């Protein structure tokens, strides 16, 4: 990641449908092309934890796009993760700075073990 503290997380149907309780196929059947489905609002302003996939592009070229492999909005699981990794969270900010540090450690370990 870079100093913009901005990244993109790609969530496919299998992950999203767990949060909005509908499949992409169902959304397409009930919404016109270009319409924003109100169901997406169900994930707004929620604290979520993503398990993401790192690719060589993320490591070598600093791509800021990650595929989400698992996701949860369960408070207990998120709290356990925050405690385990000593992340600091306040109501006025998110954990992105601390996540950047954690990401750097993961990338270093991945590079070491995969010979990148």
Tab-separated table of C-alpha atoms in Angstrom:
chain	number	residue	atom	x	y	z
A	1	UNK	CA	0.000	0.000	0.000
A	2	UNK	CA	1.086	3.574	-0.412
A	3	UNK	CA	0.719	6.792	1.560
A	4	UNK	CA	-2.779	7.511	0.176
A	5	UNK	CA	-4.175	4.884	2.555
A	6	UNK	CA	-6.555	3.874	-0.208
A	7	UNK	CA	-7.129	0.416	-1.597
A	8	UNK	CA	-9.798	-1.617	-3.333
A	9	UNK	CA	-11.242	-4.862	-2.019
A	10	UNK	CA	-13.038	-7.024	-4.579
A	11	UNK	CA	-15.889	-9.089	-3.130
A	12	UNK	CA	-17.515	-11.664	-5.361
A	13	UNK	CA	-21.081	-12.974	-5.164
A	14	UNK	CA	-20.294	-15.784	-2.733
A	15	UNK	CA	-19.037	-13.287	-0.126
A	16	UNK	CA	-21.513	-10.467	-0.764
A	17	UNK	CA	-24.561	-12.724	-0.696
A	18	UNK	CA	-23.754	-13.628	2.923
A	19	UNK	CA	-24.202	-9.986	3.925
A	20	UNK	CA	-27.118	-8.901	1.739
A	21	UNK	CA	-28.978	-12.233	1.830
A	22	UNK	CA	-29.464	-12.251	-1.942
A	23	UNK	CA	-27.429	-13.516	-4.885
A	24	UNK	CA	-26.211	-11.416	-7.778
A	25	UNK	CA	-28.675	-13.279	-9.997
A	26	UNK	CA	-31.566	-12.189	-7.766
A	27	UNK	CA	-30.360	-8.588	-7.815
A	28	UNK	CA	-30.126	-8.609	-11.606
A	29	UNK	CA	-33.671	-9.939	-11.871
A	30	UNK	CA	-35.139	-7.187	-9.691
A	31	UNK	CA	-33.054	-4.133	-10.674
A	32	UNK	CA	-32.586	-2.317	-13.953
A	33	UNK	CA	-29.098	-2.072	-15.396
A	34	UNK	CA	-27.255	0.816	-13.799
A	35	UNK	CA	-29.530	0.995	-10.743
A	36	UNK	CA	-27.861	0.909	-7.352
A	37	UNK	CA	-29.405	-1.933	-5.313
A	38	UNK	CA	-30.550	-0.719	-1.893
A	39	UNK	CA	-29.387	-4.085	-0.509
A	40	UNK	CA	-25.802	-2.826	-0.748
A	41	UNK	CA	-26.623	-0.287	1.974
A	42	UNK	CA	-26.676	-3.195	4.432
A	43	UNK	CA	-22.861	-3.142	4.491
A	44	UNK	CA	-22.444	0.632	4.858
A	45	UNK	CA	-20.952	1.871	8.127
A	46	UNK	CA	-20.211	-1.668	9.292
A	47	UNK	CA	-16.924	-2.768	10.705
A	48	UNK	CA	-15.780	-5.774	8.708
A	49	UNK	CA	-12.771	-8.038	8.679
A	50	UNK	CA	-11.458	-9.396	5.378
A	51	UNK	CA	-9.092	-12.250	4.652
A	52	UNK	CA	-7.484	-11.155	1.403
A	53	UNK	CA	-5.388	-12.785	-1.275
A	54	UNK	CA	-2.000	-11.258	-2.045
A	55	UNK	CA	-0.722	-11.650	-5.587
A	56	UNK	CA	2.710	-11.076	-7.067
A	57	UNK	CA	1.348	-7.784	-8.386
A	58	UNK	CA	0.580	-6.647	-4.845
A	59	UNK	CA	4.111	-7.457	-3.756
A	60	UNK	CA	6.159	-6.501	-6.815
A	61	UNK	CA	4.119	-3.635	-8.241
A	62	UNK	CA	2.266	-2.380	-5.149
A	63	UNK	CA	-1.147	-3.032	-6.702
A	64	UNK	CA	-3.856	-1.794	-4.344
A	65	UNK	CA	-6.487	-4.327	-5.387
A	66	UNK	CA	-7.129	-7.387	-3.266
A	67	UNK	CA	-9.533	-10.276	-3.699
A	68	UNK	CA	-11.496	-10.978	-0.535
A	69	UNK	CA	-11.426	-14.703	0.259
A	70	UNK	CA	-13.421	-14.531	3.510
A	71	UNK	CA	-15.289	-11.776	5.308
A	72	UNK	CA	-17.040	-11.313	8.609
A	73	UNK	CA	-18.903	-8.585	10.441
A	74	UNK	CA	-19.060	-10.595	13.673
A	75	UNK	CA	-17.918	-8.337	16.503
A	76	UNK	CA	-16.346	-11.159	18.540
A	77	UNK	CA	-14.119	-12.296	15.687
A	78	UNK	CA	-13.104	-8.740	14.808
A	79	UNK	CA	-12.258	-7.972	18.452
A	80	UNK	CA	-10.131	-11.132	18.699
A	81	UNK	CA	-8.220	-10.087	15.567
A	82	UNK	CA	-7.676	-6.549	16.881
A	83	UNK	CA	-6.378	-7.858	20.224
A	84	UNK	CA	-4.169	-10.523	18.648
A	85	UNK	CA	-2.419	-7.986	16.418
A	86	UNK	CA	-2.395	-5.095	18.928
A	87	UNK	CA	-4.311	-2.789	16.596
A	88	UNK	CA	-5.556	0.581	17.827
A	89	UNK	CA	-9.147	1.476	16.984
A	90	UNK	CA	-11.027	4.643	17.887
A	91	UNK	CA	-14.473	5.891	16.976
A	92	UNK	CA	-12.928	8.685	14.901
A	93	UNK	CA	-10.589	6.560	12.811
A	94	UNK	CA	-10.143	3.154	11.341
A	95	UNK	CA	-7.259	0.736	11.673
A	96	UNK	CA	-5.768	1.370	8.238
A	97	UNK	CA	-2.396	2.642	9.485
A	98	UNK	CA	-1.956	-0.376	11.720
A	99	UNK	CA	-3.159	-2.653	8.931
A	100	UNK	CA	-0.482	-1.153	6.655
A	101	UNK	CA	2.153	-2.228	9.179
A	102	UNK	CA	0.609	-5.693	9.446
A	103	UNK	CA	0.418	-5.937	5.640
A	104	UNK	CA	4.106	-5.054	5.343
A	105	UNK	CA	4.946	-7.921	7.711
A	106	UNK	CA	2.806	-10.351	5.712
A	107	UNK	CA	4.427	-9.242	2.446
A	108	UNK	CA	7.903	-9.630	3.949
A	109	UNK	CA	7.064	-13.149	5.136
A	110	UNK	CA	5.465	-14.075	1.810
A	111	UNK	CA	8.501	-12.804	-0.087
A	112	UNK	CA	10.816	-14.746	2.187
A	113	UNK	CA	8.957	-18.035	1.856
A	114	UNK	CA	7.997	-17.882	-1.811
A	115	UNK	CA	11.302	-16.603	-3.149
A	116	UNK	CA	9.858	-13.444	-4.701
